[in-house]
Coordinates of C-alpha atoms in Angstrom, one line a residue:
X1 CA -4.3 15.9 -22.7
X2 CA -1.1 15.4 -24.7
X3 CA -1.4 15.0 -28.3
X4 CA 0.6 13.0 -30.8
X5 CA 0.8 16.1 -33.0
X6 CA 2.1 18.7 -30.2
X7 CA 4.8 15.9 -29.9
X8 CA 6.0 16.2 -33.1
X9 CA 5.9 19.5 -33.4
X10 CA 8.4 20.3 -30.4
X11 CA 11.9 20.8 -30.5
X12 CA 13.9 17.8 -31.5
X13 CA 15.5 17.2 -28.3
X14 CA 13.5 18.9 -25.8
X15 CA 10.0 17.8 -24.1
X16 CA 6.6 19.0 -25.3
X17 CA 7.4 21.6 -23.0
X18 CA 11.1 22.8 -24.8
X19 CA 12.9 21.6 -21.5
X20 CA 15.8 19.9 -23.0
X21 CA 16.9 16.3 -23.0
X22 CA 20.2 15.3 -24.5
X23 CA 18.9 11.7 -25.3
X24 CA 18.7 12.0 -29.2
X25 CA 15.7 10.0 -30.3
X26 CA 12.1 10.9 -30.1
X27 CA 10.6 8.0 -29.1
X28 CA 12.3 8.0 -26.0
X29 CA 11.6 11.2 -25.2
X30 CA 8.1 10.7 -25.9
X31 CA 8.1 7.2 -23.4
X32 CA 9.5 9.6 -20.7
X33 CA 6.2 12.2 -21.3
X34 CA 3.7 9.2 -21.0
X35 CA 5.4 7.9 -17.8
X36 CA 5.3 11.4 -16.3
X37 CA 1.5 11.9 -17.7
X38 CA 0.7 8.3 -15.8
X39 CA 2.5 9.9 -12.8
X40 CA 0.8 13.1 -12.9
X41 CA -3.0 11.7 -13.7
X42 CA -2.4 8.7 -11.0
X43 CA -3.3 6.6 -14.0
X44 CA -1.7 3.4 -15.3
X45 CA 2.2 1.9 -14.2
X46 CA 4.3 4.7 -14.7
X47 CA 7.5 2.9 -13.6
X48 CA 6.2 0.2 -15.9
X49 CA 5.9 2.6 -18.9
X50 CA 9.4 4.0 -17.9
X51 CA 10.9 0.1 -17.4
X52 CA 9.8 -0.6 -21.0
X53 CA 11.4 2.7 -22.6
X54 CA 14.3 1.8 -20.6
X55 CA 14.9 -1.8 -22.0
X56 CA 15.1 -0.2 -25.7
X57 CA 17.0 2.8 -24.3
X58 CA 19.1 2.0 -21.5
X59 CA 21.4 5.3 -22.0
X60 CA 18.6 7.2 -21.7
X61 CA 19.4 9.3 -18.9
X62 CA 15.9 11.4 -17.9
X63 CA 14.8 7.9 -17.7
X64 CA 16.4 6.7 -15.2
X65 CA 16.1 9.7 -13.2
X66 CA 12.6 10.2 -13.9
X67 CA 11.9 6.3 -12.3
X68 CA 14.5 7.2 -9.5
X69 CA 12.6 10.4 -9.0
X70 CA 9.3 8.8 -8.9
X71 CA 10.2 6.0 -6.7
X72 CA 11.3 9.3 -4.2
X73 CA 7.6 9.7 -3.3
X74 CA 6.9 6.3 -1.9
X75 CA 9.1 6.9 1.2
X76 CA 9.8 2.8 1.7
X77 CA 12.7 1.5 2.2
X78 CA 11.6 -1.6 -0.3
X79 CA 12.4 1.2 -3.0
X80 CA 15.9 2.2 -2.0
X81 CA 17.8 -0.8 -4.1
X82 CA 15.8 0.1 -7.1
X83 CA 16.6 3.5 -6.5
X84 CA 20.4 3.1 -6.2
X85 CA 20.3 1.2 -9.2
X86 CA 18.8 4.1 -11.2
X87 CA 21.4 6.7 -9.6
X88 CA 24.2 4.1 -11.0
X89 CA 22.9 3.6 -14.4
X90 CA 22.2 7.9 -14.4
X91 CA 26.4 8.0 -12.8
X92 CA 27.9 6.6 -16.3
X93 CA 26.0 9.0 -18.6
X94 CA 26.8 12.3 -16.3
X95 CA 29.7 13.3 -18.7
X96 CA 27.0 13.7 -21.6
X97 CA 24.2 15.2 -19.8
X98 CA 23.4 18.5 -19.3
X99 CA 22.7 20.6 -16.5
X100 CA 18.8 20.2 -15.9
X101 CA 19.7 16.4 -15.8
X102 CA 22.7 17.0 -13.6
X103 CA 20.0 18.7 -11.4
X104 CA 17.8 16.2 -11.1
X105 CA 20.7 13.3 -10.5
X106 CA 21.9 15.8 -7.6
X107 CA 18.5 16.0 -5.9
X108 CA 17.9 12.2 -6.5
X109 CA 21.4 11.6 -4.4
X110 CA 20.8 14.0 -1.6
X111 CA 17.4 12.3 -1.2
X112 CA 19.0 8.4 -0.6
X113 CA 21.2 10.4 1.6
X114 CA 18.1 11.5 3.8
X115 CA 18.6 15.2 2.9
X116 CA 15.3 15.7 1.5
X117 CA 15.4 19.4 2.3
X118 CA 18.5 19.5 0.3
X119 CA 16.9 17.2 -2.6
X120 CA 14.7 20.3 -2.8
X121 CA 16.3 23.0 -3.2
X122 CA 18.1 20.8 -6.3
X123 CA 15.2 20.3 -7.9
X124 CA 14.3 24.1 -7.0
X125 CA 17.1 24.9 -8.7
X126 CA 16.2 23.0 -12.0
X127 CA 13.2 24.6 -11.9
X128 CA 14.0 28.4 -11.4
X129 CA 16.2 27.9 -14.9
X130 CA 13.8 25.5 -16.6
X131 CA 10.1 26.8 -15.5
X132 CA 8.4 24.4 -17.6
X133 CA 10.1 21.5 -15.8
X134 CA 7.0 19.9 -14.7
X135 CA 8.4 16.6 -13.2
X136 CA 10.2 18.9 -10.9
X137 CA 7.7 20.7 -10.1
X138 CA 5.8 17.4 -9.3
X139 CA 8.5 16.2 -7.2
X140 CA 9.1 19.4 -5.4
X141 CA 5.4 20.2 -4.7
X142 CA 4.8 16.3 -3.7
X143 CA 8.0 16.1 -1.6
X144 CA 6.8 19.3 0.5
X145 CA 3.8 18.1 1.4
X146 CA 5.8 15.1 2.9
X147 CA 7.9 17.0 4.5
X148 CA 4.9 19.3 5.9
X149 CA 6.4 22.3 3.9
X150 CA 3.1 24.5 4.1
X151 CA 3.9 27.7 2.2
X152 CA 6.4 25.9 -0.2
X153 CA 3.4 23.5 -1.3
X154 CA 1.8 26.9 -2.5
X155 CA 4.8 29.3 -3.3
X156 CA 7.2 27.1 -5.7
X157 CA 4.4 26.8 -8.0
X158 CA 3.4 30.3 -7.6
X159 CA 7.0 31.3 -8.5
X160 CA 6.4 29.9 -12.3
X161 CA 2.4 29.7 -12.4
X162 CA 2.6 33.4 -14.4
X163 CA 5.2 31.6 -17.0
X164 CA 2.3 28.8 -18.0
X165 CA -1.3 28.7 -20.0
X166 CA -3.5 26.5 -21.3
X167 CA -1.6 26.7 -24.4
X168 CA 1.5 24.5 -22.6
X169 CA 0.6 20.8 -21.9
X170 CA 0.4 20.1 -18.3
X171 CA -1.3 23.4 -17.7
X172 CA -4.0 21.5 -15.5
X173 CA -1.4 19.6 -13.6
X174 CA 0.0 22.8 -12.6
X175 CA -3.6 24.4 -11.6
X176 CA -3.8 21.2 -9.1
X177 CA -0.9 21.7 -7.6
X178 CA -1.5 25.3 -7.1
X179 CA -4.7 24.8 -5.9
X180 CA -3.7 22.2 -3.3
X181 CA -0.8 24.6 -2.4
X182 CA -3.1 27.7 -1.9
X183 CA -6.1 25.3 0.3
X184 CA -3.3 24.4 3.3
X185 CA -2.7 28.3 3.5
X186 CA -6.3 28.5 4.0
X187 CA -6.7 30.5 0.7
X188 CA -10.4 28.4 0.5
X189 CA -11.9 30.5 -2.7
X190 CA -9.4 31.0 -4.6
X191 CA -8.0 27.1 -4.6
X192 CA -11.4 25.8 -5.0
X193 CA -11.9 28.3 -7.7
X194 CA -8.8 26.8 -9.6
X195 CA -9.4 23.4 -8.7
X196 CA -12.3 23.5 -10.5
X197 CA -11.0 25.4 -13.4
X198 CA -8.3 22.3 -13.5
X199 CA -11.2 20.0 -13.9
X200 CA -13.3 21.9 -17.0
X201 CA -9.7 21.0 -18.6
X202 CA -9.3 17.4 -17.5
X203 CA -12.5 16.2 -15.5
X204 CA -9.9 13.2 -14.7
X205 CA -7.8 15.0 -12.6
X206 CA -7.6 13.3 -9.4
X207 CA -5.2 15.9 -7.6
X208 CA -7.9 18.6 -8.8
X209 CA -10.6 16.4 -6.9
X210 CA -8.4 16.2 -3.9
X211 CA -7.9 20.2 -3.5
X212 CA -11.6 20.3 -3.5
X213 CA -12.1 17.2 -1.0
X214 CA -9.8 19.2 1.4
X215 CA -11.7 22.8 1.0
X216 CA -14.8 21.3 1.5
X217 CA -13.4 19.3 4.3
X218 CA -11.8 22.3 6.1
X219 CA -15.0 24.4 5.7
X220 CA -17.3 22.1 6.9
X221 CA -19.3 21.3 3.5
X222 CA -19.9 17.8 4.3
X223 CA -23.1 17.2 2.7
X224 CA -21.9 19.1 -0.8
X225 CA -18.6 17.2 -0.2
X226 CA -20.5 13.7 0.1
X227 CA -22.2 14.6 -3.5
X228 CA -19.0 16.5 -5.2
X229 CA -17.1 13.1 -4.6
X230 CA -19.9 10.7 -5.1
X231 CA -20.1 12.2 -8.5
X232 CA -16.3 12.2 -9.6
X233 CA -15.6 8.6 -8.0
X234 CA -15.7 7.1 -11.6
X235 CA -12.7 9.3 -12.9
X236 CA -10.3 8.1 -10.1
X237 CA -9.1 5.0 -11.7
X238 CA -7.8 2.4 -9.4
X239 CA -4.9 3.7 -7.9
X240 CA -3.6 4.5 -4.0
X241 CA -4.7 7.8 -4.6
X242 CA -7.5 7.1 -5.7
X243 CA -8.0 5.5 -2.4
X244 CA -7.3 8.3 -0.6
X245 CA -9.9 10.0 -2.4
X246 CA -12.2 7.5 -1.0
X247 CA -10.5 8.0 2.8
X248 CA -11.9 12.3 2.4
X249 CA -15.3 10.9 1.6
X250 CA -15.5 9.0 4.7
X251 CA -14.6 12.0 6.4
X252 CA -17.3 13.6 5.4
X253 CA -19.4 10.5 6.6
X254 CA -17.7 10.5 9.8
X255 CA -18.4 14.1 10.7
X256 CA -22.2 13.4 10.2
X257 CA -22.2 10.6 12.0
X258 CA -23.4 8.0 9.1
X259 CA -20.9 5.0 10.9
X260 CA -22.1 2.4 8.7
X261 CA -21.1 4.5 5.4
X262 CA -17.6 5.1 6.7
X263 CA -17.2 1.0 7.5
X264 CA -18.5 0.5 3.4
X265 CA -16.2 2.8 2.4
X266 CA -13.3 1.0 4.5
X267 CA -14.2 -2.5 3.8
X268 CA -14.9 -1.3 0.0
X269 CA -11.6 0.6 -0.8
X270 CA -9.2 0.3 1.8
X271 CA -9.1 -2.9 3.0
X272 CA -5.9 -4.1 1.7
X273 CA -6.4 -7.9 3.0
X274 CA -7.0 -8.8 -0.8
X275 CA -4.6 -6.5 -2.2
X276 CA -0.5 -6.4 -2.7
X277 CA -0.7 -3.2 -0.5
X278 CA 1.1 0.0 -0.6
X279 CA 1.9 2.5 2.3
X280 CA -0.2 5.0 0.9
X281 CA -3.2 2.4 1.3
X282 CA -2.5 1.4 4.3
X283 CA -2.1 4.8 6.0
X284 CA -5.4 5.9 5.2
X285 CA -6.5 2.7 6.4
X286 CA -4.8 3.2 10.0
X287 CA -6.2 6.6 10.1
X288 CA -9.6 5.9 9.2
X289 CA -10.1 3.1 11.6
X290 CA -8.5 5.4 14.6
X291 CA -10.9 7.9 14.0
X292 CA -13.5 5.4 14.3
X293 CA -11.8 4.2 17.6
X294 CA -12.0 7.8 18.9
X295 CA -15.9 8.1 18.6
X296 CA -16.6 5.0 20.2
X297 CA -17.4 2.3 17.0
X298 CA -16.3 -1.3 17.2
X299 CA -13.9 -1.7 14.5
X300 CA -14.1 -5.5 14.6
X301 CA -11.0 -7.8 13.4
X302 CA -9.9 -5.1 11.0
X303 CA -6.8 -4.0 12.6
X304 CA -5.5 -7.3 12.7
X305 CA -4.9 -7.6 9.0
X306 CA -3.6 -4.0 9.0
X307 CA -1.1 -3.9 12.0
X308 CA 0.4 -8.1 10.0
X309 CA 1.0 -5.3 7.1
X310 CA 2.3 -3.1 8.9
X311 CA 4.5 -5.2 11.3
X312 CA 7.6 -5.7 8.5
X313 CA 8.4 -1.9 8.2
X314 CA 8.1 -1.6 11.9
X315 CA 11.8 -0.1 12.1
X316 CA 12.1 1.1 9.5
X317 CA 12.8 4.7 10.6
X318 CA 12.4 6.0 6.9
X319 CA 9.8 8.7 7.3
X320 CA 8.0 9.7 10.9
X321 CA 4.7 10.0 9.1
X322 CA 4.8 6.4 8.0
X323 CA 6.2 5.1 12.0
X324 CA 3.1 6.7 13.8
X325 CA 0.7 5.3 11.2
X326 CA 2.6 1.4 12.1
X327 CA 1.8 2.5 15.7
X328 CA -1.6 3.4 15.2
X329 CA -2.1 -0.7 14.5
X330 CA -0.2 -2.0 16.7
X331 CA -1.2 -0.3 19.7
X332 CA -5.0 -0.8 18.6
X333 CA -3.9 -4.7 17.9
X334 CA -2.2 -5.3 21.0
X335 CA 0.9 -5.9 19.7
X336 CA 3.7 -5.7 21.8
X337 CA 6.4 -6.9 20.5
X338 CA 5.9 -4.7 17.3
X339 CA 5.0 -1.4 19.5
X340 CA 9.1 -1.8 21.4
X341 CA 10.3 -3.1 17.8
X342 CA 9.3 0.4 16.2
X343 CA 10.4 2.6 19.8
X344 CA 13.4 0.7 20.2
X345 CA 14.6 1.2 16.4
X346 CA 13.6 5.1 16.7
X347 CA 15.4 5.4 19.6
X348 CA 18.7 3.7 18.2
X349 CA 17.9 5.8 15.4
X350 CA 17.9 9.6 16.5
X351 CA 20.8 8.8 18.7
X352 CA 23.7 9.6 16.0
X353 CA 20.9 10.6 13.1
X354 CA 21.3 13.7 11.3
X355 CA 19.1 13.9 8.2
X356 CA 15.6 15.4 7.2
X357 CA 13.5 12.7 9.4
X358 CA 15.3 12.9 12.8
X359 CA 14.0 16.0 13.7
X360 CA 10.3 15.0 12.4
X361 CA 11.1 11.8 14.3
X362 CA 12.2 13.5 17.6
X363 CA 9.8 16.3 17.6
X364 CA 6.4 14.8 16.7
X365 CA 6.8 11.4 15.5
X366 CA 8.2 10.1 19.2
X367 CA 5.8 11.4 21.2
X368 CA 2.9 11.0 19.2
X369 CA 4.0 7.2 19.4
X370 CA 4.4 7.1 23.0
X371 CA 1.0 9.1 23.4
X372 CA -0.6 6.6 21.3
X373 CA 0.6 3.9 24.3
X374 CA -1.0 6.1 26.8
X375 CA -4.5 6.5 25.1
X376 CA -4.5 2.2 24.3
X377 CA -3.5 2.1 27.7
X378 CA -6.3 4.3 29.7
X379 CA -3.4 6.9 31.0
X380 CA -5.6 9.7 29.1
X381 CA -3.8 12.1 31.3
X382 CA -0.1 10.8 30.0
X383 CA -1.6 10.7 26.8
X384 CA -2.2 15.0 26.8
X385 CA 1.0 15.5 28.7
X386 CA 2.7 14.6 25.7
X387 CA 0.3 16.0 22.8
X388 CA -0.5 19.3 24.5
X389 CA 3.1 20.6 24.0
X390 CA 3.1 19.7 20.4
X391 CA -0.1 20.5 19.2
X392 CA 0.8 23.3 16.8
X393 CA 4.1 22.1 15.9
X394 CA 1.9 19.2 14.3
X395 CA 2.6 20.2 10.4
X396 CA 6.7 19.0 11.2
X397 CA 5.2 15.6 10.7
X398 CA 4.6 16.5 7.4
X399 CA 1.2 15.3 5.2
X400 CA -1.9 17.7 5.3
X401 CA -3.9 19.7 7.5
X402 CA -6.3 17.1 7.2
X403 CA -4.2 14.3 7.9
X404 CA -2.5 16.1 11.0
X405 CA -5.6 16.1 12.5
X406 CA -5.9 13.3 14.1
X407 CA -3.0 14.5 16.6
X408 CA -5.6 16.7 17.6
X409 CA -8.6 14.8 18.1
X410 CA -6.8 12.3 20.0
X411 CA -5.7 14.9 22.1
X412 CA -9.4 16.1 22.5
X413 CA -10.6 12.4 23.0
X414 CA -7.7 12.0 25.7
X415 CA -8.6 15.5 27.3
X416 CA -12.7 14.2 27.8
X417 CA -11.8 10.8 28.9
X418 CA -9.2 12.2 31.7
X419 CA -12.0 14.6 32.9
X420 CA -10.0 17.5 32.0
X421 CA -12.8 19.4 31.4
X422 CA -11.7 22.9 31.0
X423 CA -9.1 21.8 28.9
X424 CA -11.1 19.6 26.9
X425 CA -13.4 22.7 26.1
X426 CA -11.4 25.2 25.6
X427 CA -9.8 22.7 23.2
X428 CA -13.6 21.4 21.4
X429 CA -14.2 25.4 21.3
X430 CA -11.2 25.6 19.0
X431 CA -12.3 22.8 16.6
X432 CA -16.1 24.3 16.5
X433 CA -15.0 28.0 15.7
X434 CA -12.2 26.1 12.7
X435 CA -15.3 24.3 11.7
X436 CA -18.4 24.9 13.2
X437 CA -20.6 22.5 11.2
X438 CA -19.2 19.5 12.4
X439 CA -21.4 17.4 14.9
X440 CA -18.4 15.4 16.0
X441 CA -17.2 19.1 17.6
X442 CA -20.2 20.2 19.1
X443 CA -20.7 16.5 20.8
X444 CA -17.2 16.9 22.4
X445 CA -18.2 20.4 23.3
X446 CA -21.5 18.8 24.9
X447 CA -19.5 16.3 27.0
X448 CA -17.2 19.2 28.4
X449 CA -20.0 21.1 29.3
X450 CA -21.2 18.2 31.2
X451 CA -18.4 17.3 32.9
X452 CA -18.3 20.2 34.2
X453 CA -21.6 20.2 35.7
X454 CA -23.8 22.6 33.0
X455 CA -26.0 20.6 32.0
X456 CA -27.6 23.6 29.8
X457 CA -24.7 24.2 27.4
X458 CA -24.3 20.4 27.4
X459 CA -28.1 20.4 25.7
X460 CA -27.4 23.5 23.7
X461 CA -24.4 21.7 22.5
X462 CA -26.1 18.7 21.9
X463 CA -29.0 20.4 19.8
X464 CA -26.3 21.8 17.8
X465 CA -25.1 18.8 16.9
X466 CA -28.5 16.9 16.4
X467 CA -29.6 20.0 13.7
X468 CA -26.3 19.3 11.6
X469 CA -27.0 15.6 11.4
X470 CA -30.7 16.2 10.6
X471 CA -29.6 18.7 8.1

């Protein structure tokens, strides 16, 4: 963790790290290293930390782009005003900044442009000359998993990992990323390995936690996944993240069948009825009650309350990723209106649109929506018309492996229930030789088998999963 005395001792007008700031005074610079420590850790207000060193120091230029820059990640449009504000406050210092700030002002502009690739590659540049940049390396790393950037997540941070040690602060944030990075290119040893080396640093690091969540989940460690959360849950803090961490541990739940944990879990930490709500929250939310949907549980009234919080953004046409999660509630609400609301916008939308989420829109996002209709609708066989196509083009929605995958159980689900059988098998095969200790894959593989009439793989399937459960 940062110390007050590797504060004083840096340069006078750089960061902790030497990256330089051409704000003269210390105690601005050191506001901006708290806000980006909150942002990093997923603990406290960082914009609120920012907001106050901004009110004492409103010419304080990596200020305002570090809230602009920040705000980036929440892909709402409720953000945008707030946003253009920062870029106009950053606009009348540009003639005394200097070029890592004029960086991060560029890659701020293309992004409210809707050029996130191009937002990228400007903070990419501001990293390759400052490599101890860590809020662009935040905001890169965090802006390609949005954008479903697989080997970037693991490569950018690769391209300046050799540079850092434990001696420079922020050396854990930087094993987390990498770690995250190296897990979605499947590198499972090595991304536990310094996952967990992040967390002998800082046992508080949530995005440390989170590569591990997602190993164990892609390997199938359900049980030791169950017990490695249960036992870091007090170190999330409070925050949408953590959240999401508690949306991996129901996965876990899920996959063993234990129904009644997943619903505690839901009702417990992510029900947002209470709660000011977020996007973040409410996607995982969306995602975990679908999932539920798909192996048969009554969800109750709880999408009701989800799909009312969902219904204002519903044409939006920000961000794909966020428009499918909006569908999920309405279609499984019934609500109409809102379901043409969000096609009819996206429609409008990619006929003239040009930037970063049109094509996410048009290849995945659209038809994942319409296939959504299909399944609420009973027309399975509509319903893997559309996903089959798609299936491995899934990561152009962007978010994780994880996350993507409920494209493909919904295609599975849809596959069984239109008694494409061969299909549906040769698609549960897949999922059991990815992960072959989930019971959720071998019962799908069990129901293929007997619809199509062999009722002795059906029971060997069956056993399969019964022995992971009891396990």
């Amino acid at each position: 963790m940062t110390s007050d005395l590797a504060l004083k001792s840096a340069l006078p007008f750089s960061d902790i790290r030497g990256v330089p700031v051409s704000y003269r005074d210390r105690g601005a610079i050191e506001g901006l290293e708290r806000a980006i420590l909150m942002s990093l850790s997923f603990r406290g207000d960082a914009i609120a930390e920012i907001d106050a060193v901004l009110a004492e120091h409103p010419d304080f230029m990596m200020g305002w782009l570090f809230k602009a820059g920040w705000l980036t990640q929440a892909m709402e449009t409720r953000v945008y005003d707030t946003m253009l504000d920062c870029l106009a406050q950053s606009e009348r210092l540009l003639a005394g900044c200097n070029d890592r700030e004029l960086g991060h002002y560029e890659a701020v502009m293309a992004w409210v442009r809707g050029d996130f690739f191009d937002a990228v590659q400007k903070w990419e540049a501001v990293l390759t000359r400052y490599p101890m940049d860590l809020l662009a390396l935040e905001l890169i790393h965090y802006t390609m998993v949005l954008l479903g950037d697989v080997p970037g997540q693991r490569d950018v941070v690769a391209r300046v990992f050799n540079l850092w040690d434990e001696s420079v602060p922020g050396y854990e944030f930087v094993l987390g990323f990498y770690s995250f990075g190296l897990e979605e290119n499947r590198d499972f040893a090595r991304a536990e390995e310094l996952a967990r080396q992040a967390l002998a640093i800082r046992p508080d690091n949530p995005y440390a936690v989170h590569t591990v969540s997602h190993v164990m989940e892609m390997r199938g460690r359900q049980a030791g996944g169950i017990r490695f959360m249960r036992d870091h849950a007090a170190t999330w803090g409070t925050s949408n993240f953590a959240n999401h961490l508690w949306w991996h541990t129901g996965l876990y739940h899920l996959d063993l069948e234990q129904y009644d944990a997943v619903f505690e879990i839901f009702d417990t930490h992510l029900d947002s009825r209470h709660k000011d709500g977020h996007k973040y929250e409410e996607l995982d939310a969306a995602a975990l009650l679908w999932r539920m949907n798909l192996v048969g549980q009554d969800t109750g009234d709880r999408w009701t309350h989800l799909a009312a919080k969902w219904e204002p953004a519903a044409q939006d046409t920000l961000y794909a990723f966020n428009d499918v999660h909006a569908m999920l509630t309405f279609v499984s609400d019934g609500r109409d209106d809102a379901q043409k609301a969000l096609l009819s916008a996206n429609e409008r939308y990619l006929q003239d649109a040009s930037d970063a989420n049109a094509a996410m829109t048009r290849e995945i996002g659209l038809p994942f929506c319409l296939a959504m209709q299909d399944f609420k609708n009973e027309d399975y066989k509509g319903c893997v018309k559309r996903l089959l196509p798609i299936r491995y083009m899934t990561y152009r929605l962007g978010g994780s492996y994880a996350q993507r995958d409920i494209i493909g159980w919904t295609l599975l689900e849809a596959a069984l229930r239109a008694r494409e059988f061969d299909l549906a098998l040769a698609l549960a095969n897949e999922r059991t030789g990815i992960k072959p200790t989930s019971a959720q894959n071998w019962r799908a593989v069990a129901r293929a088998f007997e619809g199509l009439g062999d009722k002795g793989q059906a029971d060997r399937a069956t056993a399969k999963a019964q022995s992971l459960i009891a396990a």
